[in-house]
PDB file of C-alpha atoms in Angstrom:
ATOM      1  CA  UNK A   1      75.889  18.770 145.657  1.00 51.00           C
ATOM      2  CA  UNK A   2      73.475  16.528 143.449  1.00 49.00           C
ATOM      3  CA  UNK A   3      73.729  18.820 140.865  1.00 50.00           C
ATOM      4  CA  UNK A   4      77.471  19.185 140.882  1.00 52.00           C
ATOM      5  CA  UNK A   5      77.632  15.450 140.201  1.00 42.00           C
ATOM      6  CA  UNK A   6      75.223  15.424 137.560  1.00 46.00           C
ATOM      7  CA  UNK A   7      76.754  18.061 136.203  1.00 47.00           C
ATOM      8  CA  UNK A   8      80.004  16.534 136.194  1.00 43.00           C
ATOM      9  CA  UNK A   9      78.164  12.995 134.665  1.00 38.00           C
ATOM     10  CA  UNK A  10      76.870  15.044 132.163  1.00 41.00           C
ATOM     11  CA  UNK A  11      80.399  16.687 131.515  1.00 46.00           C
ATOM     12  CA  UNK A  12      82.883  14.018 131.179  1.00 42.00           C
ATOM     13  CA  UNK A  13      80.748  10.583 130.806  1.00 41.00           C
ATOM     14  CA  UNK A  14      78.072  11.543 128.087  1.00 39.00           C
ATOM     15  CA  UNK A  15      81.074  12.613 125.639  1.00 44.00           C
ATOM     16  CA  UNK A  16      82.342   9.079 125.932  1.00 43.00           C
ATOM     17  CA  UNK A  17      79.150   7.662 124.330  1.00 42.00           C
ATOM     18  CA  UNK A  18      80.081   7.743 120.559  1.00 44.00           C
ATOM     19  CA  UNK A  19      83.380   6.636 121.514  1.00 44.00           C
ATOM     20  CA  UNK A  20      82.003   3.534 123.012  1.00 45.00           C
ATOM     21  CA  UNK A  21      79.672   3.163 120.417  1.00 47.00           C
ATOM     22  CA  UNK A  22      82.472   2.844 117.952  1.00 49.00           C
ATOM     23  CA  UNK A  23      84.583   0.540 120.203  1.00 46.00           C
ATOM     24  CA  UNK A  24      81.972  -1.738 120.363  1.00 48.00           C
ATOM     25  CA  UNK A  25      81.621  -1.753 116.276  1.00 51.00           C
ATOM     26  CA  UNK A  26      85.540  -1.697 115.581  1.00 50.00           C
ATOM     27  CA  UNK A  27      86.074  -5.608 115.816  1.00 54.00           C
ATOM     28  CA  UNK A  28      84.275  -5.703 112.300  1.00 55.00           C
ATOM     29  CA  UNK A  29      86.876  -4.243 110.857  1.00 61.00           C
ATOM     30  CA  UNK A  30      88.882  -7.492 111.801  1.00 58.00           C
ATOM     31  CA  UNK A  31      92.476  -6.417 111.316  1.00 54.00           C
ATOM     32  CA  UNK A  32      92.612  -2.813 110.162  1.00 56.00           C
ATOM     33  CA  UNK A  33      95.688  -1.746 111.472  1.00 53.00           C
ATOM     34  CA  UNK A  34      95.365   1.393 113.918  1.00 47.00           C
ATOM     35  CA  UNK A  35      96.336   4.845 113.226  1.00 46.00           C
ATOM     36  CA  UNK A  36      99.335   6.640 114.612  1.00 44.00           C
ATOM     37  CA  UNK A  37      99.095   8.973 116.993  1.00 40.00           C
ATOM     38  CA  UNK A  38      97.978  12.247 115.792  1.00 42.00           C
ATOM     39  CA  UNK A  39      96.134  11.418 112.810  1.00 41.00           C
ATOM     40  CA  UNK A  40      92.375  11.821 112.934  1.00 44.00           C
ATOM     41  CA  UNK A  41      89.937   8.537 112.717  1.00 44.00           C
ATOM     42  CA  UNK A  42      86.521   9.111 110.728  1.00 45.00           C
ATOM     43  CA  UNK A  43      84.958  12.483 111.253  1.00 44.00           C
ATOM     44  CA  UNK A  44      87.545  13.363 113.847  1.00 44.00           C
ATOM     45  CA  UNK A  45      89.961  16.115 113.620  1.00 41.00           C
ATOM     46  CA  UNK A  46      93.657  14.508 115.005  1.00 40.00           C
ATOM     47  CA  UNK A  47      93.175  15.826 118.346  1.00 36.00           C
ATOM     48  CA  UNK A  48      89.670  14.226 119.075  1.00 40.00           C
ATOM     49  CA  UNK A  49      90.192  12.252 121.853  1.00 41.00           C
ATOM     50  CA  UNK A  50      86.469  10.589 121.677  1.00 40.00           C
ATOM     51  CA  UNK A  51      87.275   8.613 118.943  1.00 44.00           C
ATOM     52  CA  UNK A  52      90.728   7.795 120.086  1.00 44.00           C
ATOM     53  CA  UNK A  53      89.531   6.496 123.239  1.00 44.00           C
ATOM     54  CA  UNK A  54      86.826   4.290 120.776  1.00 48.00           C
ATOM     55  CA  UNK A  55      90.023   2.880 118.930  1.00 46.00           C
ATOM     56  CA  UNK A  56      92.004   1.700 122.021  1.00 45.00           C
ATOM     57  CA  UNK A  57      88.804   0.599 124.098  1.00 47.00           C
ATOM     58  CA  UNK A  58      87.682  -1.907 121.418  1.00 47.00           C
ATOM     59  CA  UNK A  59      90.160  -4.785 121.429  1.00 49.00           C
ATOM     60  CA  UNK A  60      89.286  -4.779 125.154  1.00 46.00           C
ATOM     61  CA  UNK A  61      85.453  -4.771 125.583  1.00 45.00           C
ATOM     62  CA  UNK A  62      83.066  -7.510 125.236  1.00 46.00           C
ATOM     63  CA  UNK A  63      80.538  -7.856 122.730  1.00 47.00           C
ATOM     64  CA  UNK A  64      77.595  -6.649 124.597  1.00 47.00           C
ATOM     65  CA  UNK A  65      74.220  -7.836 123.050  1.00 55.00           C
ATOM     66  CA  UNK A  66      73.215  -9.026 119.517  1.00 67.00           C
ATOM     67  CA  UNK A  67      74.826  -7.255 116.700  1.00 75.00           C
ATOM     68  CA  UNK A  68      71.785  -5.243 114.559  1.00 81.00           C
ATOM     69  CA  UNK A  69      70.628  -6.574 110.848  1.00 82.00           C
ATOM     70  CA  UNK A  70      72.769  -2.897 110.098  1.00 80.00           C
ATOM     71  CA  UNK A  71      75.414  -4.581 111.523  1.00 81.00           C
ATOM     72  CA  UNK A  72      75.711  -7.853 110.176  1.00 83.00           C
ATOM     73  CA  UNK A  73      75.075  -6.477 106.355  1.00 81.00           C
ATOM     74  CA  UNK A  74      77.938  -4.249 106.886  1.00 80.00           C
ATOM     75  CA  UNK A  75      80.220  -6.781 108.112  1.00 86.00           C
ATOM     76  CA  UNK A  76      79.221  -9.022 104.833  1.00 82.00           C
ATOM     77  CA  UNK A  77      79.534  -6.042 102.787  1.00 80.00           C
ATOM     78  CA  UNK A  78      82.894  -4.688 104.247  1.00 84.00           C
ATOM     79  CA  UNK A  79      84.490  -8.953 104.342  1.00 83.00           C
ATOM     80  CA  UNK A  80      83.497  -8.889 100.731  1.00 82.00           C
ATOM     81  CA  UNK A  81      85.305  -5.583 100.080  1.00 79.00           C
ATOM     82  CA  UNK A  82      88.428  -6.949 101.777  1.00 82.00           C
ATOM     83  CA  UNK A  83      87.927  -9.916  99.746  1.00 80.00           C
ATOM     84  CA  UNK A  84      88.530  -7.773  96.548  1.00 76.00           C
ATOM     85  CA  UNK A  85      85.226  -7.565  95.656  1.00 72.00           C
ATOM     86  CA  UNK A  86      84.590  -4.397  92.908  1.00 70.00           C
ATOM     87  CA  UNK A  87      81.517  -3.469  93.581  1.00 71.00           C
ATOM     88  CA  UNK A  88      80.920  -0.206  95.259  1.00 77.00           C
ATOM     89  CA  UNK A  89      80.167   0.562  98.441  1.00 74.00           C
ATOM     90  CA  UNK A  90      76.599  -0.127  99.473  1.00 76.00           C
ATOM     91  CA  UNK A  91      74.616   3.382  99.589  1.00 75.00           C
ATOM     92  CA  UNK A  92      71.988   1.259 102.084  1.00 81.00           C
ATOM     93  CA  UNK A  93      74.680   1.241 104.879  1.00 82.00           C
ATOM     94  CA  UNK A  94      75.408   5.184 104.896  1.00 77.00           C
ATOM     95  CA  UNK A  95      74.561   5.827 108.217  1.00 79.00           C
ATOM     96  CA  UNK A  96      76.733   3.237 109.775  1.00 83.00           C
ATOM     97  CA  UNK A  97      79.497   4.470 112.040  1.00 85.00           C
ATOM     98  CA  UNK A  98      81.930   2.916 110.234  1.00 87.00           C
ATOM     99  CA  UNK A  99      80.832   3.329 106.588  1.00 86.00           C
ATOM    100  CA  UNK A 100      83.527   5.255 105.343  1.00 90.00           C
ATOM    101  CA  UNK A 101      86.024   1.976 106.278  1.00 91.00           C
ATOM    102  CA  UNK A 102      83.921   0.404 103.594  1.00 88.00           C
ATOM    103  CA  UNK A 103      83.740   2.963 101.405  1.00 90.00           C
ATOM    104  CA  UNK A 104      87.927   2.981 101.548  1.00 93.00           C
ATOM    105  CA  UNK A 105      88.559  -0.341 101.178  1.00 91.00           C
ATOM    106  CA  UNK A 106      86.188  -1.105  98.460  1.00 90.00           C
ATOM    107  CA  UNK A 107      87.890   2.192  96.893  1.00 93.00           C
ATOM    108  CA  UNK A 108      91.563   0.511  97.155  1.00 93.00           C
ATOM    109  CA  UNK A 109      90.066  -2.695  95.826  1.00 91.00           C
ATOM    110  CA  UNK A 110      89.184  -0.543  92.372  1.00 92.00           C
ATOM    111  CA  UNK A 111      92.081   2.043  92.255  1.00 95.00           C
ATOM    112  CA  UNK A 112      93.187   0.420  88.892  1.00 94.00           C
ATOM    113  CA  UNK A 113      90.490   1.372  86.960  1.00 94.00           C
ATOM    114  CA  UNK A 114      90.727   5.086  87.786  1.00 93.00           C
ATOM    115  CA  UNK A 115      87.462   6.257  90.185  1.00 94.00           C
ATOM    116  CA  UNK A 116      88.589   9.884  90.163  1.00 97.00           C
ATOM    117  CA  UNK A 117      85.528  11.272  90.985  1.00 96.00           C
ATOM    118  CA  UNK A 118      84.717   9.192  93.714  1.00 94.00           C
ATOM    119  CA  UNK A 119      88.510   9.197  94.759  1.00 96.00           C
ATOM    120  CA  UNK A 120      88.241  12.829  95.350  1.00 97.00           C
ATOM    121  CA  UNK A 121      85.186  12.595  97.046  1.00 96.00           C
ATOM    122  CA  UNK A 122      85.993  10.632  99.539  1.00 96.00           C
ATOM    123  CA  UNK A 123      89.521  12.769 100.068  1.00 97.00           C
ATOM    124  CA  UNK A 124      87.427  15.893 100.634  1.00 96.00           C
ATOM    125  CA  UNK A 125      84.885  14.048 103.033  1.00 94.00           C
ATOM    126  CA  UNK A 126      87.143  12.398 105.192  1.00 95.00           C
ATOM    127  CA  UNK A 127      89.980  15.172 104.964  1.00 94.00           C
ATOM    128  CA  UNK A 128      92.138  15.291 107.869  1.00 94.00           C
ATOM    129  CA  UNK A 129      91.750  11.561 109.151  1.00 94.00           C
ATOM    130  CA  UNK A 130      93.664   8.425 108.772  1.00 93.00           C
ATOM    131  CA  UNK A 131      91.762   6.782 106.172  1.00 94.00           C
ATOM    132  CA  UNK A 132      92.212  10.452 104.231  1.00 96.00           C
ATOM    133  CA  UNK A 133      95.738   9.748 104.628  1.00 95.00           C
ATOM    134  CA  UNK A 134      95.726   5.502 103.422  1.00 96.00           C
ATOM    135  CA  UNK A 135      93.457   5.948 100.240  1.00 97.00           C
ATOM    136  CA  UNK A 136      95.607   9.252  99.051  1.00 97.00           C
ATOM    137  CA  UNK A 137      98.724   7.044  99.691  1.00 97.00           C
ATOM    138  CA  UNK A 138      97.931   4.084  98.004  1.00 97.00           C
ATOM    139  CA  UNK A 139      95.833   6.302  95.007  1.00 98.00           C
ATOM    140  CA  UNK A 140      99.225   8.164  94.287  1.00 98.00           C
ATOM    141  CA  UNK A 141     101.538   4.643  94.140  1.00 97.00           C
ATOM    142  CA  UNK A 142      98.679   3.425  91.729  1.00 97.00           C
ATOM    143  CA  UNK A 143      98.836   6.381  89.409  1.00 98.00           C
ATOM    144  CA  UNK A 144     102.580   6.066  89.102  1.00 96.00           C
ATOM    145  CA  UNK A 145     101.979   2.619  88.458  1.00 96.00           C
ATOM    146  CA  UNK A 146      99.554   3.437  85.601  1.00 97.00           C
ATOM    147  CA  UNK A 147     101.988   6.398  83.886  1.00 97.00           C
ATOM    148  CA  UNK A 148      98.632   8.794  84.770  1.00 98.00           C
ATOM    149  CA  UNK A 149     101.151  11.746  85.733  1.00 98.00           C
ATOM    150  CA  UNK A 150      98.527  14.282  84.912  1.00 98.00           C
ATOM    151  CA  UNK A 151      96.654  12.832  87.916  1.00 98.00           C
ATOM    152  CA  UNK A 152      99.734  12.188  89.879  1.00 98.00           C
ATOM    153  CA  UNK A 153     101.044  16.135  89.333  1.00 98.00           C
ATOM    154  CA  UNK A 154      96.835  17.004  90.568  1.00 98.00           C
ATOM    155  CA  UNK A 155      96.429  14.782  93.878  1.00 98.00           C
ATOM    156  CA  UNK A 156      99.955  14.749  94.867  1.00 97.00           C
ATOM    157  CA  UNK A 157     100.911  17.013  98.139  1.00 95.00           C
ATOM    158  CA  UNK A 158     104.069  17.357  99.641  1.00 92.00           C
ATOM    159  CA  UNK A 159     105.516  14.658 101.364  1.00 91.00           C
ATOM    160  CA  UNK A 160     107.960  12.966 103.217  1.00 90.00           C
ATOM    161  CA  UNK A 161     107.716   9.983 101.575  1.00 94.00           C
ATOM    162  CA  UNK A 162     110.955   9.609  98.982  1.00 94.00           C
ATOM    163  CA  UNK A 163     109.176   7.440  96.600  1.00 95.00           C
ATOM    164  CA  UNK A 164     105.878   9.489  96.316  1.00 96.00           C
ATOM    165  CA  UNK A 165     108.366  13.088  96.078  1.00 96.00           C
ATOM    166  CA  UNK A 166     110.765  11.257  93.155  1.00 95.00           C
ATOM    167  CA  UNK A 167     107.558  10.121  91.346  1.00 96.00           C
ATOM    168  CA  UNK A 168     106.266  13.512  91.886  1.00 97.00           C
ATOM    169  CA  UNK A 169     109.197  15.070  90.408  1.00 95.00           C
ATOM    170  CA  UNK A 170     109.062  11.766  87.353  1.00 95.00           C
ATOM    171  CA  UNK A 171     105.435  13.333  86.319  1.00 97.00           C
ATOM    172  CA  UNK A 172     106.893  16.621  86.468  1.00 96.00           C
ATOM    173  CA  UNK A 173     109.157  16.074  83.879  1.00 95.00           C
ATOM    174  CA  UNK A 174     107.042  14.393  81.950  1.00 95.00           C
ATOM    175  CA  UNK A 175     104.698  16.781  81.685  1.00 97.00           C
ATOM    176  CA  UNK A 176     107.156  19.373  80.826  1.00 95.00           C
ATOM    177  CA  UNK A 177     106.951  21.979  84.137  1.00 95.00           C
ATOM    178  CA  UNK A 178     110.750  20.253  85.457  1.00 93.00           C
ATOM    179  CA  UNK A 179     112.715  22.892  84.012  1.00 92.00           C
ATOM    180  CA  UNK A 180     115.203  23.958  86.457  1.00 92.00           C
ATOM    181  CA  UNK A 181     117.255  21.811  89.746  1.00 93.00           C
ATOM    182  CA  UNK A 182     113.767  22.462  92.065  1.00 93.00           C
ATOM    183  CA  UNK A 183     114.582  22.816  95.112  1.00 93.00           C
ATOM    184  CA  UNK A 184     112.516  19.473  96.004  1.00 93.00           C
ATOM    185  CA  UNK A 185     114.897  18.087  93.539  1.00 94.00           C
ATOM    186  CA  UNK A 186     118.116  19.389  95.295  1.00 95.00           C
ATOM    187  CA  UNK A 187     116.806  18.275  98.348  1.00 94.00           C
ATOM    188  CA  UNK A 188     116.106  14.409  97.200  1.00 95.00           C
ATOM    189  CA  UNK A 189     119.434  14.256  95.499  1.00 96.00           C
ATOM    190  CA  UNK A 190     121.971  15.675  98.064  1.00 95.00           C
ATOM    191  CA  UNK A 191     121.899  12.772 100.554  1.00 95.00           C
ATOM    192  CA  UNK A 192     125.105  10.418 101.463  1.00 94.00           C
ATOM    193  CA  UNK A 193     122.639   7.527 101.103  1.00 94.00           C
ATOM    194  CA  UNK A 194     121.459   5.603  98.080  1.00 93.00           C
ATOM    195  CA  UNK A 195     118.158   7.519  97.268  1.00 92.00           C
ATOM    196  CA  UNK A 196     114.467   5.827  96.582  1.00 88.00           C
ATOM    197  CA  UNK A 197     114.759   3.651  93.219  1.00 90.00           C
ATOM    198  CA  UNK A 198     111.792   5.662  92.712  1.00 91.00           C
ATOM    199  CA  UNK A 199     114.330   8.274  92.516  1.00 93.00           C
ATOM    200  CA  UNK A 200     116.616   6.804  89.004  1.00 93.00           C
ATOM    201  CA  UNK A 201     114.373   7.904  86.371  1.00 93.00           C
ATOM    202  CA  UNK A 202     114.080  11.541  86.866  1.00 93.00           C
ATOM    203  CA  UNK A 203     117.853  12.012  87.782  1.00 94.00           C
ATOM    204  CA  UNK A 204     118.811  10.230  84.951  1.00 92.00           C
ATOM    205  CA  UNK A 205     116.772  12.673  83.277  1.00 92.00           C
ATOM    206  CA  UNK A 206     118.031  15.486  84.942  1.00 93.00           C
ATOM    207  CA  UNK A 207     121.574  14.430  84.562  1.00 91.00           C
ATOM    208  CA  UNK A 208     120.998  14.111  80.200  1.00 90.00           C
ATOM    209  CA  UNK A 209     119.980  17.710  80.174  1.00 89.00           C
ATOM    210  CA  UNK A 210     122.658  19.198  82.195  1.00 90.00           C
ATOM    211  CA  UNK A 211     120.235  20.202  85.149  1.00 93.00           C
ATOM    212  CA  UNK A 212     121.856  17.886  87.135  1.00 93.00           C
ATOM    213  CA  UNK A 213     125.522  19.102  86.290  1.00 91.00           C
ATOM    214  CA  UNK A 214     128.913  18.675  87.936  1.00 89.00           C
ATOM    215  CA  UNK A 215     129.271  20.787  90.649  1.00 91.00           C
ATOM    216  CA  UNK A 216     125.572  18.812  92.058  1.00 93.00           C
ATOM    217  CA  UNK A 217     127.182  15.397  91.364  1.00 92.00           C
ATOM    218  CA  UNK A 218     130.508  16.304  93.257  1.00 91.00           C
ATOM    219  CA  UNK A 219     128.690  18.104  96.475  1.00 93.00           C
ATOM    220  CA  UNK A 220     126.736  14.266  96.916  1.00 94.00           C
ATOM    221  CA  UNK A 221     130.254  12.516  96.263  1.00 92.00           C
ATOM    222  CA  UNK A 222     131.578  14.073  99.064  1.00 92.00           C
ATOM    223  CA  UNK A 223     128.681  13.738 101.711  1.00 94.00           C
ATOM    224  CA  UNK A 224     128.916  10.326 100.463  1.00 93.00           C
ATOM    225  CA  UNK A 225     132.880  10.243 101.149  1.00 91.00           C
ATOM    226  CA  UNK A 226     132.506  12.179 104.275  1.00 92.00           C
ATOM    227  CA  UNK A 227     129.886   9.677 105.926  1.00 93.00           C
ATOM    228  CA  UNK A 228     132.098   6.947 105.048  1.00 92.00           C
ATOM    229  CA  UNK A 229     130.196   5.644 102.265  1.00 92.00           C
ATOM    230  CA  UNK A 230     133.081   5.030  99.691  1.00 89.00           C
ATOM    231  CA  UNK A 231     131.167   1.945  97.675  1.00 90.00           C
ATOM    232  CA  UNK A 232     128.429   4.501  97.288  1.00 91.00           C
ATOM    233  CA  UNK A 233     130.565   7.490  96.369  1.00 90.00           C
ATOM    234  CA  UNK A 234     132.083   5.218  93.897  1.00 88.00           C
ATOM    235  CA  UNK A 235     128.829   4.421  92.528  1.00 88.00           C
ATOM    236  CA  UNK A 236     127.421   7.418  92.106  1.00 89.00           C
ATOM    237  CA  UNK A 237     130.646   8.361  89.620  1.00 84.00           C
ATOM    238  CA  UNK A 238     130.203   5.299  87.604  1.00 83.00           C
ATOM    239  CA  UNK A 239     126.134   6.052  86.923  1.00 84.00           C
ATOM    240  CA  UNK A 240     126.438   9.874  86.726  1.00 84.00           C
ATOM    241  CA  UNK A 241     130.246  11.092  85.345  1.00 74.00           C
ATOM    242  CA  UNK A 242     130.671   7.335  83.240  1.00 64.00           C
ATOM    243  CA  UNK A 243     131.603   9.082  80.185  1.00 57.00           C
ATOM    244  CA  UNK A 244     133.324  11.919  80.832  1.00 59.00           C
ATOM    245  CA  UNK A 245     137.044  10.857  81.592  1.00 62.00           C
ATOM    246  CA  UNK A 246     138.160  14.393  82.623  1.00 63.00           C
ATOM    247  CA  UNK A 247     135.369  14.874  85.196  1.00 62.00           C
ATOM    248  CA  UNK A 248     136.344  11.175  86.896  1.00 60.00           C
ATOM    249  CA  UNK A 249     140.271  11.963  86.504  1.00 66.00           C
ATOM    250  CA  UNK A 250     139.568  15.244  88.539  1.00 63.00           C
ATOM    251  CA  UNK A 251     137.603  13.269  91.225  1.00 61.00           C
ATOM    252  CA  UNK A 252     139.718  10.701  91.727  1.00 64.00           C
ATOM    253  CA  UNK A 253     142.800  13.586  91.823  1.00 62.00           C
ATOM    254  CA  UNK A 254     140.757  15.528  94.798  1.00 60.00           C
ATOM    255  CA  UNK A 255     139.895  12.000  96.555  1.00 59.00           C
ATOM    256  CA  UNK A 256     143.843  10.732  96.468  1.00 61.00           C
ATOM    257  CA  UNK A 257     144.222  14.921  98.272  1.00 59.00           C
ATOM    258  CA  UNK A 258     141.359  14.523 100.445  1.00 54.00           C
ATOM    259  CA  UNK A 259     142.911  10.601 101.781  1.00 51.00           C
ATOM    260  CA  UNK A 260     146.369  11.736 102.116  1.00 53.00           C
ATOM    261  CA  UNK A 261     145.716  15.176 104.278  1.00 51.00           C
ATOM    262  CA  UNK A 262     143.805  12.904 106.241  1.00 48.00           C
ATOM    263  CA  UNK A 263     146.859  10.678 107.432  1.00 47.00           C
ATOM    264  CA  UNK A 264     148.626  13.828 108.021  1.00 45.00           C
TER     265      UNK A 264
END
């Protein structure tokens, strides 16, 4: 029986150790917010429940004794970070748990002035976890900020995110490989709702070279029409079919048809 239960200690307690560890170091990361559910924290994959267990135990245990000198020069090194300090992280604290939190946030601080190298390092290290997800996030809404579409079209992945897929699309074009309605492009423009402003610049584009031709224009009148978005439908024929009378007279001719079989 003894060795059942140590058995069992062994088994389900001694995992929890690192996970306590970390919830007792988490609080010097002050307001980081957490990470939804599913995505990985630092060196976890997203279903390791050790360090998930860290992340929700931490608001709610007490400081138990004195933080270590490790500890206090990473708090002053990751407040400074935070602070917008541009220096990088300190190679001293490399062994902390929570070193690559530093490492991200004094990353963000100096996305401006292009780290590639040591952006892609960190992606690859910490691939798979939250913070993987944060820096790539915020890296690819700098790079669109900064016109670097070469670097945009390299990190980029496919995403949910409208914004991030119309810039995507934006450094596409300008680096010549948009040459045909993409299916990524069909799919951003064929929506009843106003798109991402992100979204304006490429199907402008589109629309000047005839990729984005008639036919594409009428299909999102009509989901506009038919989800009762008639401002919006109206819209979209001002900023896409302005100039070509025939086009809007044909429209407007199928909308009147449309209206009246509808109060049949």
């Amino acid at each position: 029986m003894a060795c059942n239960f140590r058995a069992a200690m062994h088994r389900h307690l001694i995992p929890l150790v690192p996970a306590l560890a970390l919830a007792l170091a988490w609080p010097m990361l002050g307001d980081f917010d957490p990470p939804p559910t599913g995505i990985a924290l630092v060196g976890a994959t997203a279903s390791d429940p050790v360090r998930f267990l860290a992340f929700w135990l931490a608001p709610a245990l007490p400081a138990l004794g004195a933080p270590t000198a490790e500890d206090l020069r990473f708090k002053q090194a990751y407040t400074a970070a935070k602070a917008g300090g541009k220096a990088p992280a300190p190679k001293g604290l490399g062994e902390h748990l929570l070193f690559p939190y530093l490492q991200y946030e004094s990353l963000r601080q100096r996305l401006a002035s292009l780290p590639v190298a040591e952006v892609e390092g960190f992606l690859t290290a910490n691939k798979g976890t939250y913070l993987e997800a944060r820096l790539l996030d915020a890296w690819l809404r700098q790079l669109g900020r900064l016109s670097q579409w070469a670097l945009y079209d390299r990190f980029y992945r496919p995403s949910t995110d409208a914004d991030l897929a119309c810039i995507s699309l934006l450094a596409q074009w300008k680096l010549g490989k948009l040459t045909t309605m993409t299916r990524a492009a069909r799919l951003l423009w064929l929506t009843s709702r106003p798109q991402s402003g992100a979204c304006d610049p490429v199907f402008d584009a589109l629309r000047e070279t005839g990729l984005l031709d008639q036919p594409l224009i009428l299909e999102r009148f009509w989901l506009a029409v038919r989800d009762n978005r008639a401002q919006f439908a109206a819209h979209l024929l001002h900023a896409y079919a302005g100039g070509d009378a025939a086009f809007k007279q044909r429209v407007d001719a199928l909308a009147r048809r449309q209206i009246g079989r509808a109060h049949v």
